[in-house]
C-alpha positions as YAML, in Angstrom:
chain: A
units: angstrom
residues:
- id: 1
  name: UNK
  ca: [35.29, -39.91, 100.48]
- id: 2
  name: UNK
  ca: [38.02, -42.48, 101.21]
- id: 3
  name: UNK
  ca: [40.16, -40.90, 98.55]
- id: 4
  name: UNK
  ca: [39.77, -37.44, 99.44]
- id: 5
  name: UNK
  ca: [40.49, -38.55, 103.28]
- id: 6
  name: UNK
  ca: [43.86, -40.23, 101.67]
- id: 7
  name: UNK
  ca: [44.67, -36.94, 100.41]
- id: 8
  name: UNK
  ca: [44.44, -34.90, 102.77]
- id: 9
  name: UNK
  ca: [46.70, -37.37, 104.85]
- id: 10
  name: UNK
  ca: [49.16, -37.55, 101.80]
- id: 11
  name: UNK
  ca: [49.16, -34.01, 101.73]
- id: 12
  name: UNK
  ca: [49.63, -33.33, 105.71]
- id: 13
  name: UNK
  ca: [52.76, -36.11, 105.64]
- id: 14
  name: UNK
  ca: [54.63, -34.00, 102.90]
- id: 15
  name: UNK
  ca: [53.98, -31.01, 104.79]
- id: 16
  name: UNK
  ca: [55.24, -32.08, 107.74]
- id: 17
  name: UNK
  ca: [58.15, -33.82, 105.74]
- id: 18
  name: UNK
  ca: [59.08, -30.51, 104.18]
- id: 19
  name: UNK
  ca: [59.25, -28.90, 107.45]
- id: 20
  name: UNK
  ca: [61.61, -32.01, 109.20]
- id: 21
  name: UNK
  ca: [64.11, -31.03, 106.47]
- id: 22
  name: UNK
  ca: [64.12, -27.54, 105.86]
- id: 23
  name: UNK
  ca: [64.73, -27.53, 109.56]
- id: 24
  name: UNK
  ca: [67.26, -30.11, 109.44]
- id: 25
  name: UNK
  ca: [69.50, -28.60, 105.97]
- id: 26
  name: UNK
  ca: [70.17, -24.90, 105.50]
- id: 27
  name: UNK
  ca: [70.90, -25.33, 102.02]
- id: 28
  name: UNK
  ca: [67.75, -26.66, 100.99]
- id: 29
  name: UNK
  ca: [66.52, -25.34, 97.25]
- id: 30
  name: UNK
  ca: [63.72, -27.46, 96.36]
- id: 31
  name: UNK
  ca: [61.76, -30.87, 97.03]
- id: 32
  name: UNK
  ca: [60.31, -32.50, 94.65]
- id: 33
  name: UNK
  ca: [57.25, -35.42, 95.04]
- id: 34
  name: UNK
  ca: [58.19, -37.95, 92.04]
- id: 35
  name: UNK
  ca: [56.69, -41.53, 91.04]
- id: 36
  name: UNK
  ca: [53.16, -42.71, 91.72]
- id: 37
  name: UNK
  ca: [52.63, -40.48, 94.43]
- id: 38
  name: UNK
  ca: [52.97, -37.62, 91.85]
- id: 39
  name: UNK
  ca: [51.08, -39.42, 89.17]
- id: 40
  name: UNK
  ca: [47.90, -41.60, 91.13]
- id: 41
  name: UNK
  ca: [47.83, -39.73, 94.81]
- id: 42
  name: UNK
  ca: [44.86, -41.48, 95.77]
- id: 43
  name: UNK
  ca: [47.02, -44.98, 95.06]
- id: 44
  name: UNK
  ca: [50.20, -44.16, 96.85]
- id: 45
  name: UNK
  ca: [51.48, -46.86, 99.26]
- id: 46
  name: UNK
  ca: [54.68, -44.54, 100.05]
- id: 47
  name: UNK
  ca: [56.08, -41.43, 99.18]
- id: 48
  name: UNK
  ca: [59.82, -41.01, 96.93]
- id: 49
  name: UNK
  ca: [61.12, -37.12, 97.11]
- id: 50
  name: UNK
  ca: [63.68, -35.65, 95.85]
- id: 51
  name: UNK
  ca: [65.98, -33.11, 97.57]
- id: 52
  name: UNK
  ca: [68.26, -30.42, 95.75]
- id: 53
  name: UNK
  ca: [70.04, -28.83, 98.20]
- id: 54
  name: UNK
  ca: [73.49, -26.73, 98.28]
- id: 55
  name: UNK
  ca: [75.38, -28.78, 101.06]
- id: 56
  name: UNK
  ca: [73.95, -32.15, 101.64]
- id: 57
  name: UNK
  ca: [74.36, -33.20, 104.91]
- id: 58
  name: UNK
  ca: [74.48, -37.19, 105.87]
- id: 59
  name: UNK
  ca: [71.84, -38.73, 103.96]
- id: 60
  name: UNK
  ca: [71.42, -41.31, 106.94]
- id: 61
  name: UNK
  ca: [70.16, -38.26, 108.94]
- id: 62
  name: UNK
  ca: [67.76, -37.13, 106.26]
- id: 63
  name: UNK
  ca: [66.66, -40.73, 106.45]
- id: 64
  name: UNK
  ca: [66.28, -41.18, 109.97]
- id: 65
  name: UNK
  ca: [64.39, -37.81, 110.22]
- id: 66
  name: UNK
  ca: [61.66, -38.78, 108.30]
- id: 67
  name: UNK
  ca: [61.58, -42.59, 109.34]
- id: 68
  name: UNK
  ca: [58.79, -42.31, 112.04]
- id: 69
  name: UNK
  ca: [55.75, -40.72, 109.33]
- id: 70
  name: UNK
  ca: [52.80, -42.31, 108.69]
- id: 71
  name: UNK
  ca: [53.47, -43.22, 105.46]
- id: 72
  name: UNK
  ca: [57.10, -44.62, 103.99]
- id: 73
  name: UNK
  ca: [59.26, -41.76, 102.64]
- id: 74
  name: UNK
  ca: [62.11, -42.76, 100.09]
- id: 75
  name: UNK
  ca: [65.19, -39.90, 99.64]
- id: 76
  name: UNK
  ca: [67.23, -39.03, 96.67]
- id: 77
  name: UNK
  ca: [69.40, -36.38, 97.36]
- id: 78
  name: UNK
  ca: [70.94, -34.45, 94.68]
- id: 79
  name: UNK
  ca: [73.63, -31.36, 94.97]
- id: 80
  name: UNK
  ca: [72.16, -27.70, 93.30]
- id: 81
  name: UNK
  ca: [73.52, -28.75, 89.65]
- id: 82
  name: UNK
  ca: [74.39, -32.38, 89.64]
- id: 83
  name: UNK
  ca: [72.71, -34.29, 86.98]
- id: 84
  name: UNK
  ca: [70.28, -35.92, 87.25]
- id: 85
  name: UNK
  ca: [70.87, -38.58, 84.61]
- id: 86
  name: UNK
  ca: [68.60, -41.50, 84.23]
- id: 87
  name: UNK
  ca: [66.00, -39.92, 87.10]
- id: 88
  name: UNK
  ca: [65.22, -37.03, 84.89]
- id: 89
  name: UNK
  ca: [62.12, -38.71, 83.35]
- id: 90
  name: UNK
  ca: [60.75, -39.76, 86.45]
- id: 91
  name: UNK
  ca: [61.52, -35.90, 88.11]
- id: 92
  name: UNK
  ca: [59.86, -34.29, 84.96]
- id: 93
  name: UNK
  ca: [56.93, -36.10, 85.99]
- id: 94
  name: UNK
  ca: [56.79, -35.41, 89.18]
- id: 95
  name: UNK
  ca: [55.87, -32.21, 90.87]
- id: 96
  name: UNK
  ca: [57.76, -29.34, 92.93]
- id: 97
  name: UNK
  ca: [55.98, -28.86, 96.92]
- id: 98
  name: UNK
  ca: [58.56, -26.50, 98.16]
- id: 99
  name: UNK
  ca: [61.47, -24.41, 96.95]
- id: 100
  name: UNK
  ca: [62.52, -22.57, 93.97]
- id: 101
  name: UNK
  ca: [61.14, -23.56, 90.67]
- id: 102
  name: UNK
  ca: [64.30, -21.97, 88.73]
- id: 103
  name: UNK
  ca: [66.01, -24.22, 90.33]
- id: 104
  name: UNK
  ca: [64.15, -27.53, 89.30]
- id: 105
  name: UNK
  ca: [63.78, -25.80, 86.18]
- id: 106
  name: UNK
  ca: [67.68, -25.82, 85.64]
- id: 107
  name: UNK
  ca: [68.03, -29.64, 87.45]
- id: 108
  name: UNK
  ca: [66.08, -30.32, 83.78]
- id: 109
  name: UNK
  ca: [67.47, -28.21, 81.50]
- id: 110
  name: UNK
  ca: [68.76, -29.56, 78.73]
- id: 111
  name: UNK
  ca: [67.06, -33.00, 79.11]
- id: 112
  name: UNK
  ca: [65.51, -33.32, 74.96]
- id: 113
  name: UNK
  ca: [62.17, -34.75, 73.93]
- id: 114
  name: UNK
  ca: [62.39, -38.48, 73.63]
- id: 115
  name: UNK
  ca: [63.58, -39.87, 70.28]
- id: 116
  name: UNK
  ca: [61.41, -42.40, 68.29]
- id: 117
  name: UNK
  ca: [64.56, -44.61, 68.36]
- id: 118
  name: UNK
  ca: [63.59, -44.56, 72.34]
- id: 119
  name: UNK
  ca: [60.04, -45.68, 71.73]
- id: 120
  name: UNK
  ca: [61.05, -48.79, 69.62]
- id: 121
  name: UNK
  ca: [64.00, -49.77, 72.12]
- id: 122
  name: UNK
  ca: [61.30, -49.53, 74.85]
- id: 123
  name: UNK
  ca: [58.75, -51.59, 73.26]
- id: 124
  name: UNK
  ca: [61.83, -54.03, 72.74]
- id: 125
  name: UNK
  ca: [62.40, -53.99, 76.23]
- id: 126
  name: UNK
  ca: [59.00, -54.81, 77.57]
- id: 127
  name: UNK
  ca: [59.30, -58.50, 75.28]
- id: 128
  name: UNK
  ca: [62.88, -58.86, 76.91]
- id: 129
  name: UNK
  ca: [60.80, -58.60, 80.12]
- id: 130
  name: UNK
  ca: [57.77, -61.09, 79.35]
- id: 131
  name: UNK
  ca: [61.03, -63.27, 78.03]
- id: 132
  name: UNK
  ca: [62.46, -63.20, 81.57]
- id: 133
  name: UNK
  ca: [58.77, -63.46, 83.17]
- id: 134
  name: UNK
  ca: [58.10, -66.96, 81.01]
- id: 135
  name: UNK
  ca: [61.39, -68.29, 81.79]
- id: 136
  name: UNK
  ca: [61.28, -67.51, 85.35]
- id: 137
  name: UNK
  ca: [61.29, -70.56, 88.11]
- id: 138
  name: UNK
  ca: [60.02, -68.27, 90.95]
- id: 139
  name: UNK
  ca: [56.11, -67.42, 91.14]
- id: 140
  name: UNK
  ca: [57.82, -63.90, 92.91]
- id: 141
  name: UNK
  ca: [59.78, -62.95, 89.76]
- id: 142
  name: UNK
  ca: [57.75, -64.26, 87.33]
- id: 143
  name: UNK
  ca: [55.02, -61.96, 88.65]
- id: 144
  name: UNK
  ca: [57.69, -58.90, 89.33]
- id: 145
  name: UNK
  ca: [58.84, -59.46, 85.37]
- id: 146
  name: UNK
  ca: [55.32, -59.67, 83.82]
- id: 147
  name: UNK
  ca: [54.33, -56.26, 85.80]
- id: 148
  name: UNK
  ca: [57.28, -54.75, 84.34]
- id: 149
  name: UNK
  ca: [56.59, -55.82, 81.26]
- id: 150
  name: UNK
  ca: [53.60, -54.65, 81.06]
- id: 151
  name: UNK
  ca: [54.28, -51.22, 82.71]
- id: 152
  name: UNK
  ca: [57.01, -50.92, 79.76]
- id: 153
  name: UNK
  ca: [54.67, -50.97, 77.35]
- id: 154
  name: UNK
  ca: [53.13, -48.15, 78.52]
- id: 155
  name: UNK
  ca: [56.19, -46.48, 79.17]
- id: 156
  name: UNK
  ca: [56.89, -46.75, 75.10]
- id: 157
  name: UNK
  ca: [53.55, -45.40, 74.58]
- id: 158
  name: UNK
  ca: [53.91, -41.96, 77.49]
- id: 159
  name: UNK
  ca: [57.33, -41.94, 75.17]
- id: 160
  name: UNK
  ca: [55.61, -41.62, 71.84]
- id: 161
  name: UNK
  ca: [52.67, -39.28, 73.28]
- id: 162
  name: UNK
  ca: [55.57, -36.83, 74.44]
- id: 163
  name: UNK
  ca: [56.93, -37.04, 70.82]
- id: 164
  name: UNK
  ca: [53.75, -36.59, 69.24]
- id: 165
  name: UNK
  ca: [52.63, -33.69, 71.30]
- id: 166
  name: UNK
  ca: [56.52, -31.95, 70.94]
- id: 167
  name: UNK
  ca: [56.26, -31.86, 74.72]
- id: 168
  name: UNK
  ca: [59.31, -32.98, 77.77]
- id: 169
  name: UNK
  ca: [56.07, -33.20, 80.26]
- id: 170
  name: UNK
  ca: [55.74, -36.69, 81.45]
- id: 171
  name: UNK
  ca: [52.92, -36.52, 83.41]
- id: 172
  name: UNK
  ca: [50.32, -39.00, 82.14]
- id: 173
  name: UNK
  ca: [47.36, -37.31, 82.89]
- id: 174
  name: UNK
  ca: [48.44, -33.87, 81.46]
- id: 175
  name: UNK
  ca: [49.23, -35.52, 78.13]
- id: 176
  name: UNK
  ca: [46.32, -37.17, 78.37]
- id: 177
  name: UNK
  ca: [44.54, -33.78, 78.30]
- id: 178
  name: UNK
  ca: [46.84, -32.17, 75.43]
- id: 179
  name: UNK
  ca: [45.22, -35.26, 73.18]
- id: 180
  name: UNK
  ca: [42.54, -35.14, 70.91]
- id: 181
  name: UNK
  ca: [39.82, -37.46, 71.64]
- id: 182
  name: UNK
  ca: [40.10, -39.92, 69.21]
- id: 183
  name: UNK
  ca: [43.81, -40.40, 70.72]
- id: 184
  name: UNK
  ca: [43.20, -39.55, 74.33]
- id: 185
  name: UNK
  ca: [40.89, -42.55, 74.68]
- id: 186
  name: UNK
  ca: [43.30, -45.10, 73.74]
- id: 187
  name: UNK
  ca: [45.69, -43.73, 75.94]
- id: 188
  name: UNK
  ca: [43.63, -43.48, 79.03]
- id: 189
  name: UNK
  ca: [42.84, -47.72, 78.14]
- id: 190
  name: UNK
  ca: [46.59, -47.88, 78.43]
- id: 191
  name: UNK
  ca: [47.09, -45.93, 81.43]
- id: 192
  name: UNK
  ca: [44.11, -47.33, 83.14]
- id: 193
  name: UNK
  ca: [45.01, -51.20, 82.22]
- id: 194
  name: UNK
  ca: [48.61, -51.09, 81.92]
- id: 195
  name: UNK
  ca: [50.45, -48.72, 84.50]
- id: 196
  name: UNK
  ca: [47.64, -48.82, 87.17]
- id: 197
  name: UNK
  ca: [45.84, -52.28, 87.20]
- id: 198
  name: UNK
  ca: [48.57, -54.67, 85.35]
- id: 199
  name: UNK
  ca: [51.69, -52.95, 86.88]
- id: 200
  name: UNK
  ca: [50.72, -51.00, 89.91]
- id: 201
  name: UNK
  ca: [47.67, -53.48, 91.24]
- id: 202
  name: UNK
  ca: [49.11, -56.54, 89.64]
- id: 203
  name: UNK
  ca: [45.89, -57.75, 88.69]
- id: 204
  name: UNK
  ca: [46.65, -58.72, 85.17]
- id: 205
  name: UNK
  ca: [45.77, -62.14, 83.75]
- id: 206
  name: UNK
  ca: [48.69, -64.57, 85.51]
- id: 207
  name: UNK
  ca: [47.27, -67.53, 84.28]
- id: 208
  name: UNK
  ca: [46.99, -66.15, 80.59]
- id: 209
  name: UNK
  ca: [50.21, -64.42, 80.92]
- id: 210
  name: UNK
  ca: [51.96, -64.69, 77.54]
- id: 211
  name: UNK
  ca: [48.68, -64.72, 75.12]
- id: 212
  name: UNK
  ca: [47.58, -61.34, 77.53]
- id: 213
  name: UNK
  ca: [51.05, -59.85, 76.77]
- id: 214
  name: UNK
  ca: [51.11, -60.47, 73.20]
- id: 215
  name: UNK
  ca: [47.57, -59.12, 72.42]
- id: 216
  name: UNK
  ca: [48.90, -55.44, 74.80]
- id: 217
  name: UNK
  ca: [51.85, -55.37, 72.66]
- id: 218
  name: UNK
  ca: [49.95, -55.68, 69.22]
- id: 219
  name: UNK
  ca: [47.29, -52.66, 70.93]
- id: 220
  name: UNK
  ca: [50.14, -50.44, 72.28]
- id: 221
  name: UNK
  ca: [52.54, -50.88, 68.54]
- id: 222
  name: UNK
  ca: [48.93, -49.98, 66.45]
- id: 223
  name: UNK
  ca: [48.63, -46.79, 69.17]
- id: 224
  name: UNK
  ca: [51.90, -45.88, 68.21]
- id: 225
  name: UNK
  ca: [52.07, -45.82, 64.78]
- id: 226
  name: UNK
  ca: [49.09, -43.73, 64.93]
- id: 227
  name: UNK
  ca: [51.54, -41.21, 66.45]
- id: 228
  name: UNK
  ca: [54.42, -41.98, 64.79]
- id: 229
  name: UNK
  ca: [54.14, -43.09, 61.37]
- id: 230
  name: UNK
  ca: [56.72, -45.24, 60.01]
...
């Protein structure tokens, strides 16, 4: 009940977001709920959108507009055919609540299915990560680097999914679906462990850091080869 009662309160906060803006820019095309709003609704602590509009006005206005909501709202604002560049993952992932779909569909035109070069650089990344977590003097980053780490392990295994299944949809739960069993219940371990309760929660094992880290990697590599055979 709880999560249905965050919902709806999720949902009536974007509504009444939409509405600030479209009132506030004429040239409004499309907003777009991104990150783990998108993703986890039930778990969302704030709420990042993304505008595409024709004629942005001063983002400071947007800002201030939406400042006094019950729940946090975070703005990227993007001109009608402006890259989007490194956000494009996170935008594929997310979802459209208001505007024209040809035009999101054109924001991500072009943007190819990841490369298994990608997958093996992000699995890379995630030990560069635990490195900087086990060398860290602060308790803060050592705990900020460890959830990252973590989280980019399952960020090379979403990668090799989307590879596997020929796909440019992000979302975790719809690739989830496209799986066949035998390799949708590993992933949902991952997703479930990794993104939500290790990264999102940060309630991995602190005091067990490195030997918890090392084991992940070893199960996420195995799940991947399983996709992508070497």
């Amino acid at each position: 009940m709880r999560a249905r009662t965050e919902a709806i309160e999720t949902a009536a906060v974007l509504e009444e977001a939409v509405a600030r803006l479209r009132r506030a820019d004429p040239g409004l095309r499309a907003v777009i709920l991104f990150g783990s709003a998108a993703w986890a609704e039930e778990m969302a602590r704030d709420l990042d959108l993304l505008i595409l509009t024709e004629d942005p006005p001063e983002e400071s206005i947007l800002h201030d507009l939406l400042s006094d909501l019950p729940l946090p709202v975070d703005l990227v604002i993007r001109r009608v055919g402006e890259p989007l560049g490194r956000l494009a993952p996170a935008i594929r992932a997310g979802c459209l609540i208001w505007g024209d779909p040809q035009i999101l569909e054109e924001a991500l035109s072009g943007m190819p299915v990841p490369s298994p070069e990608e997958v093996w650089q992000t699995l890379a990344a995630a030990e560069d990560y635990a490195r900087l977590a086990e060398e860290a003097v602060s308790p803060l980053r050592r705990d900020r680097h460890y959830r990252t780490a973590f989280n980019t392990l399952f960020e090379a295994a979403r990668l090799a999914v989307m590879i596997y299944l020929g796909t440019d949809e992000a979302r975790w739960g719809r690739l989830q679906r496209a799986l066949p069993p035998e390799l949708a219940e590993p992933f949902r371990r991952l997703i479930r462990h990794l993104y939500i309760q290790f990264w999102y929660e940060g309630e991995y094992p602190s005091e067990q850091a490195a030997e918890a880290f090392r084991l992940w990697k070893e199960e996420v590599q195995r799940f991947i080869e399983r996709l992508l055979p070497r």
